[in-house]
Amino acid sequence: MKIKRRDFLKLSVATGAAATVSRKKTLNAFAETKKSALIGERPGEWKPSTCQGCTTWCPVEIFVQDGRAVKVRGSQYSNPNNSEF
């Protein structure tokens, strides 16, 4: 089956519009939660991990509240993160 470019674009727009209209509530990391509280108001803990943004794998710490990562910072025990410039 051969489809023309114009027909493909029409179908894409129609699919996008249908998905937008029939959209249900989705999971979103930035969405408001029912327990809207500031970071640190609920109990949580810092867990060590590594950043995998490049091949260096810098050490980081992740603050976890209710099983959800809410904040990331450089590891306080890492030399590069403790140096003063």
GROMACS .gro file of N, CA, C and O in nm:
model
  340
    1MET      N    1   0.084  -0.117   0.000
    1MET     CA    2   0.000   0.000   0.000
    1MET      C    3   0.089   0.124   0.000
    1MET      O    4   0.179   0.138   0.081
    2LYS      N    5   0.064   0.212  -0.091
    2LYS     CA    6   0.141   0.335  -0.102
    2LYS      C    7   0.056   0.449  -0.049
    2LYS      O    8  -0.059   0.465  -0.086
    3ILE      N    9   0.115   0.530   0.039
    3ILE     CA   10   0.042   0.642   0.098
    3ILE      C   11   0.110   0.771   0.057
    3ILE      O   12   0.233   0.780   0.053
    4LYS      N   13   0.030   0.869   0.024
    4LYS     CA   14   0.084   0.998  -0.017
    4LYS      C   15   0.121   1.080   0.107
    4LYS      O   16   0.066   1.060   0.215
    5ARG      N   17   0.213   1.171   0.088
    5ARG     CA   18   0.259   1.254   0.198
    5ARG      C   19   0.144   1.334   0.258
    5ARG      O   20   0.130   1.345   0.379
    6ARG      N   21   0.060   1.390   0.175
    6ARG     CA   22  -0.053   1.470   0.222
    6ARG      C   23  -0.149   1.386   0.305
    6ARG      O   24  -0.197   1.430   0.410
    7ASP      N   25  -0.176   1.262   0.261
    7ASP     CA   26  -0.264   1.174   0.337
    7ASP      C   27  -0.201   1.135   0.471
    7ASP      O   28  -0.271   1.126   0.573
    8PHE      N   29  -0.070   1.116   0.473
    8PHE     CA   30   0.000   1.085   0.598
    8PHE      C   31  -0.012   1.200   0.697
    8PHE      O   32  -0.040   1.181   0.815
    9LEU      N   33   0.007   1.322   0.648
    9LEU     CA   34  -0.004   1.439   0.736
    9LEU      C   35  -0.146   1.456   0.789
    9LEU      O   36  -0.166   1.487   0.907
   10LYS      N   37  -0.247   1.435   0.705
   10LYS     CA   38  -0.385   1.444   0.750
   10LYS      C   39  -0.414   1.341   0.859
   10LYS      O   40  -0.478   1.371   0.960
   11LEU      N   41  -0.367   1.220   0.837
   11LEU     CA   42  -0.389   1.114   0.934
   11LEU      C   43  -0.316   1.143   1.066
   11LEU      O   44  -0.370   1.121   1.174
   12SER      N   45  -0.196   1.200   1.056
   12SER     CA   46  -0.121   1.235   1.176
   12SER      C   47  -0.191   1.342   1.257
   12SER      O   48  -0.200   1.335   1.380
   13VAL      N   49  -0.243   1.444   1.190
   13VAL     CA   50  -0.315   1.552   1.258
   13VAL      C   51  -0.442   1.498   1.321
   13VAL      O   52  -0.475   1.531   1.436
   14ALA      N   53  -0.514   1.414   1.250
   14ALA     CA   54  -0.639   1.358   1.303
   14ALA      C   55  -0.610   1.271   1.426
   14ALA      O   56  -0.682   1.277   1.525
   15THR      N   57  -0.504   1.193   1.420
   15THR     CA   58  -0.467   1.108   1.534
   15THR      C   59  -0.428   1.192   1.654
   15THR      O   60  -0.468   1.164   1.767
   16GLY      N   61  -0.349   1.296   1.631
   16GLY     CA   62  -0.309   1.385   1.740
   16GLY      C   63  -0.428   1.456   1.803
   16GLY      O   64  -0.437   1.469   1.926
   17ALA      N   65  -0.521   1.501   1.720
   17ALA     CA   66  -0.640   1.569   1.771
   17ALA      C   67  -0.726   1.473   1.852
   17ALA      O   68  -0.776   1.508   1.959
   18ALA      N   69  -0.743   1.351   1.803
   18ALA     CA   70  -0.823   1.253   1.875
   18ALA      C   71  -0.757   1.217   2.008
   18ALA      O   72  -0.825   1.201   2.110
   19ALA      N   73  -0.626   1.206   2.010
   19ALA     CA   74  -0.555   1.174   2.133
   19ALA      C   75  -0.567   1.288   2.234
   19ALA      O   76  -0.579   1.265   2.354
   20THR      N   77  -0.566   1.411   2.185
   20THR     CA   78  -0.577   1.526   2.274
   20THR      C   79  -0.717   1.536   2.333
   20THR      O   80  -0.733   1.564   2.452
   21VAL      N   81  -0.819   1.514   2.253
   21VAL     CA   82  -0.957   1.524   2.299
   21VAL      C   83  -0.990   1.413   2.399
   21VAL      O   84  -1.056   1.437   2.500
   22SER      N   85  -0.945   1.293   2.371
   22SER     CA   86  -0.979   1.180   2.458
   22SER      C   87  -0.872   1.154   2.565
   22SER      O   88  -0.869   1.047   2.623
   23ARG      N   89  -0.790   1.252   2.591
   23ARG     CA   90  -0.680   1.238   2.685
   23ARG      C   91  -0.732   1.219   2.827
   23ARG      O   92  -0.817   1.291   2.875
   24LYS      N   93  -0.675   1.123   2.896
   24LYS     CA   94  -0.706   1.100   3.036
   24LYS      C   95  -0.591   1.152   3.119
   24LYS      O   96  -0.486   1.189   3.068
   25LYS      N   97  -0.609   1.155   3.248
   25LYS     CA   98  -0.505   1.202   3.336
   25LYS      C   99  -0.385   1.108   3.325
   25LYS      O  100  -0.396   0.987   3.338
   26THR      N  101  -0.268   1.165   3.298
   26THR     CA  102  -0.148   1.085   3.280
   26THR      C  103  -0.053   1.105   3.396
   26THR      O  104  -0.064   1.201   3.472
   27LEU      N  105   0.041   1.015   3.409
   27LEU     CA  106   0.144   1.030   3.510
   27LEU      C  107   0.243   1.133   3.461
   27LEU      O  108   0.293   1.126   3.351
   28ASN      N  109   0.270   1.231   3.542
   28ASN     CA  110   0.361   1.337   3.504
   28ASN      C  111   0.447   1.371   3.625
   28ASN      O  112   0.397   1.397   3.733
   29ALA      N  113   0.577   1.372   3.605
   29ALA     CA  114   0.668   1.399   3.715
   29ALA      C  115   0.650   1.539   3.771
   29ALA      O  116   0.681   1.564   3.886
   30PHE      N  117   0.598   1.633   3.690
   30PHE     CA  118   0.584   1.770   3.734
   30PHE      C  119   0.442   1.806   3.773
   30PHE      O  120   0.413   1.920   3.807
   31ALA      N  121   0.351   1.710   3.768
   31ALA     CA  122   0.212   1.737   3.799
   31ALA      C  123   0.194   1.758   3.949
   31ALA      O  124   0.269   1.706   4.031
   32GLU      N  125   0.093   1.833   3.983
   32GLU     CA  126   0.060   1.854   4.123
   32GLU      C  127   0.012   1.722   4.182
   32GLU      O  128  -0.062   1.647   4.119
   33THR      N  129   0.053   1.694   4.302
   33THR     CA  130   0.007   1.573   4.369
   33THR      C  131  -0.100   1.610   4.469
   33THR      O  132  -0.113   1.725   4.510
   34LYS      N  133  -0.176   1.513   4.512
   34LYS     CA  134  -0.280   1.539   4.610
   34LYS      C  135  -0.218   1.580   4.744
   34LYS      O  136  -0.277   1.654   4.819
   35LYS      N  137  -0.100   1.528   4.772
   35LYS     CA  138  -0.030   1.561   4.894
   35LYS      C  139   0.067   1.675   4.866
   35LYS      O  140   0.186   1.663   4.891
   36SER      N  141   0.018   1.785   4.813
   36SER     CA  142   0.107   1.893   4.774
   36SER      C  143   0.176   1.950   4.898
   36SER      O  144   0.115   2.017   4.979
   37ALA      N  145   0.302   1.917   4.910
   37ALA     CA  146   0.384   1.967   5.020
   37ALA      C  147   0.521   1.997   4.965
   37ALA      O  148   0.563   1.942   4.863
   38LEU      N  149   0.589   2.087   5.028
   38LEU     CA  150   0.722   2.123   4.982
   38LEU      C  151   0.821   2.013   5.012
   38LEU      O  152   0.802   1.932   5.103
   39ILE      N  153   0.929   2.012   4.935
   39ILE     CA  154   1.035   1.915   4.957
   39ILE      C  155   1.089   1.934   5.097
   39ILE      O  156   1.121   2.045   5.138
   40GLY      N  157   1.099   1.828   5.171
   40GLY     CA  158   1.153   1.834   5.306
   40GLY      C  159   1.046   1.838   5.414
   40GLY      O  160   1.075   1.813   5.529
   41GLU      N  161   0.922   1.869   5.378
   41GLU     CA  162   0.815   1.870   5.478
   41GLU      C  163   0.775   1.728   5.515
   41GLU      O  164   0.739   1.702   5.629
   42ARG      N  165   0.777   1.639   5.419
   42ARG     CA  166   0.749   1.498   5.447
   42ARG      C  167   0.881   1.427   5.471
   42ARG      O  168   0.985   1.467   5.420
   43PRO      N  169   0.878   1.317   5.545
   43PRO     CA  170   1.003   1.245   5.567
   43PRO      C  171   1.057   1.186   5.437
   43PRO      O  172   0.981   1.147   5.349
   44GLY      N  173   1.185   1.182   5.429
   44GLY     CA  174   1.251   1.128   5.311
   44GLY      C  175   1.396   1.099   5.344
   44GLY      O  176   1.443   1.124   5.455
   45GLU      N  177   1.468   1.046   5.246
   45GLU     CA  178   1.609   1.017   5.269
   45GLU      C  179   1.689   1.039   5.142
   45GLU      O  180   1.638   1.030   5.031
   46TRP      N  181   1.818   1.074   5.159
   46TRP     CA  182   1.910   1.090   5.048
   46TRP      C  183   1.971   0.955   5.016
   46TRP      O  184   2.022   0.887   5.104
   47LYS      N  185   1.964   0.914   4.891
   47LYS     CA  186   2.021   0.786   4.847
   47LYS      C  187   2.132   0.812   4.747
   47LYS      O  188   2.116   0.891   4.654
   48PRO      N  189   2.247   0.746   4.763
   48PRO     CA  190   2.357   0.766   4.670
   48PRO      C  191   2.330   0.700   4.535
   48PRO      O  192   2.265   0.596   4.527
   49SER      N  193   2.381   0.763   4.431
   49SER     CA  194   2.367   0.709   4.296
   49SER      C  195   2.475   0.772   4.209
   49SER      O  196   2.567   0.835   4.261
   50THR      N  197   2.465   0.753   4.080
   50THR     CA  198   2.558   0.816   3.987
   50THR      C  199   2.480   0.882   3.875
   50THR      O  200   2.375   0.836   3.834
   51CYS      N  201   2.535   0.992   3.825
   51CYS     CA  202   2.477   1.060   3.709
   51CYS      C  203   2.530   0.988   3.586
   51CYS      O  204   2.649   0.963   3.575
   52GLN      N  205   2.443   0.954   3.495
   52GLN     CA  206   2.487   0.885   3.375
   52GLN      C  207   2.468   0.973   3.252
   52GLN      O  208   2.440   0.927   3.142
   53GLY      N  209   2.488   1.105   3.271
   53GLY     CA  210   2.475   1.199   3.162
   53GLY      C  211   2.592   1.193   3.065
   53GLY      O  212   2.583   1.237   2.952
   54CYS      N  213   2.706   1.142   3.110
   54CYS     CA  214   2.823   1.126   3.024
   54CYS      C  215   2.900   1.003   3.072
   54CYS      O  216   2.850   0.928   3.155
   55THR      N  217   3.020   0.985   3.026
   55THR     CA  218   3.097   0.866   3.064
   55THR      C  219   3.172   0.883   3.195
   55THR      O  220   3.236   0.790   3.241
   56THR      N  221   3.162   1.000   3.259
   56THR     CA  222   3.232   1.023   3.385
   56THR      C  223   3.160   0.960   3.503
   56THR      O  224   3.222   0.918   3.598
   57TRP      N  225   3.028   0.951   3.499
   57TRP     CA  226   2.945   0.893   3.604
   57TRP      C  227   2.973   0.958   3.739
   57TRP      O  228   3.016   0.894   3.834
   58CYS      N  229   2.949   1.087   3.747
   58CYS     CA  230   2.973   1.162   3.871
   58CYS      C  231   2.880   1.112   3.981
   58CYS      O  232   2.765   1.078   3.955
   59PRO      N  233   2.930   1.108   4.106
   59PRO     CA  234   2.843   1.065   4.216
   59PRO      C  235   2.740   1.172   4.250
   59PRO      O  236   2.771   1.291   4.253
   60VAL      N  237   2.616   1.131   4.272
   60VAL     CA  238   2.508   1.221   4.309
   60VAL      C  239   2.430   1.160   4.425
   60VAL      O  240   2.445   1.041   4.457
   61GLU      N  241   2.346   1.241   4.484
   61GLU     CA  242   2.254   1.194   4.587
   61GLU      C  243   2.113   1.230   4.544
   61GLU      O  244   2.089   1.339   4.491
   62ILE      N  245   2.020   1.139   4.565
   62ILE     CA  246   1.881   1.160   4.525
   62ILE      C  247   1.794   1.159   4.650
   62ILE      O  248   1.801   1.068   4.730
   63PHE      N  249   1.711   1.264   4.666
   63PHE     CA  250   1.620   1.272   4.780
   63PHE      C  251   1.491   1.202   4.742
   63PHE      O  252   1.425   1.238   4.644
   64VAL      N  253   1.453   1.101   4.819
   64VAL     CA  254   1.336   1.019   4.789
   64VAL      C  255   1.231   1.038   4.898
   64VAL      O  256   1.260   1.024   5.016
   65GLN      N  257   1.109   1.075   4.855
   65GLN     CA  258   0.995   1.088   4.945
   65GLN      C  259   0.883   1.002   4.892
   65GLN      O  260   0.847   1.011   4.774
   66ASP      N  261   0.828   0.919   4.975
   66ASP     CA  262   0.717   0.830   4.936
   66ASP      C  263   0.750   0.749   4.812
   66ASP      O  264   0.667   0.732   4.724
   67GLY      N  265   0.875   0.702   4.800
   67GLY     CA  266   0.914   0.620   4.687
   67GLY      C  267   0.935   0.695   4.558
   67GLY      O  268   0.945   0.635   4.451
   68ARG      N  269   0.942   0.829   4.565
   68ARG     CA  270   0.955   0.911   4.445
   68ARG      C  271   1.074   1.005   4.458
   68ARG      O  272   1.089   1.073   4.560
   69ALA      N  273   1.159   1.009   4.357
   69ALA     CA  274   1.274   1.099   4.357
   69ALA      C  275   1.223   1.241   4.338
   69ALA      O  276   1.153   1.271   4.243
   70VAL      N  277   1.259   1.331   4.431
   70VAL     CA  278   1.210   1.468   4.422
   70VAL      C  279   1.322   1.571   4.408
   70VAL      O  280   1.296   1.685   4.373
   71LYS      N  281   1.446   1.532   4.436
   71LYS     CA  282   1.556   1.627   4.424
   71LYS      C  283   1.686   1.551   4.401
   71LYS      O  284   1.705   1.442   4.452
   72VAL      N  285   1.776   1.611   4.322
   72VAL     CA  286   1.907   1.552   4.294
   72VAL      C  287   2.013   1.657   4.322
   72VAL      O  288   1.996   1.774   4.290
   73ARG      N  289   2.123   1.614   4.384
   73ARG     CA  290   2.235   1.705   4.409
   73ARG      C  291   2.364   1.627   4.395
   73ARG      O  292   2.366   1.503   4.398
   74GLY      N  293   2.473   1.698   4.382
   74GLY     CA  294   2.603   1.634   4.379
   74GLY      C  295   2.634   1.573   4.514
   74GLY      O  296   2.595   1.626   4.618
   75SER      N  297   2.704   1.461   4.516
   75SER     CA  298   2.736   1.394   4.641
   75SER      C  299   2.824   1.481   4.728
   75SER      O  300   2.925   1.535   4.683
   76GLN      N  301   2.787   1.496   4.855
   76GLN     CA  302   2.864   1.579   4.945
   76GLN      C  303   2.998   1.515   4.981
   76GLN      O  304   3.087   1.582   5.032
   77TYR      N  305   3.015   1.388   4.954
   77TYR     CA  306   3.139   1.319   4.986
   77TYR      C  307   3.235   1.310   4.867
   77TYR      O  308   3.342   1.254   4.877
   78SER      N  309   3.195   1.367   4.754
   78SER     CA  310   3.278   1.363   4.634
   78SER      C  311   3.370   1.484   4.630
   78SER      O  312   3.328   1.597   4.652
   79ASN      N  313   3.497   1.463   4.598
   79ASN     CA  314   3.594   1.573   4.593
   79ASN      C  315   3.557   1.681   4.491
   79ASN      O  316   3.566   1.798   4.523
   80PRO      N  317   3.517   1.648   4.369
   80PRO     CA  318   3.481   1.754   4.274
   80PRO      C  319   3.366   1.843   4.323
   80PRO      O  320   3.360   1.959   4.293
   81ASN      N  321   3.274   1.788   4.401
   81ASN     CA  322   3.161   1.866   4.449
   81ASN      C  323   3.194   1.947   4.572
   81ASN      O  324   3.117   2.034   4.613
   82ASN      N  325   3.308   1.921   4.636
   82ASN     CA  326   3.347   1.993   4.756
   82ASN      C  327   3.447   2.104   4.728
   82ASN      O  328   3.479   2.182   4.816
   83SER      N  329   3.503   2.108   4.609
   83SER     CA  330   3.605   2.209   4.580
   83SER      C  331   3.542   2.347   4.569
   83SER      O  332   3.430   2.364   4.524
   84GLU      N  333   3.615   2.448   4.616
   84GLU     CA  334   3.568   2.585   4.609
   84GLU      C  335   3.643   2.657   4.499
   84GLU      O  336   3.764   2.647   4.487
   85PHE      N  337   3.572   2.734   4.419
   85PHE     CA  338   3.634   2.806   4.309
   85PHE      C  339   3.643   2.950   4.341
   85PHE      O  340   3.564   3.013   4.394
   0.00000   0.00000   0.00000
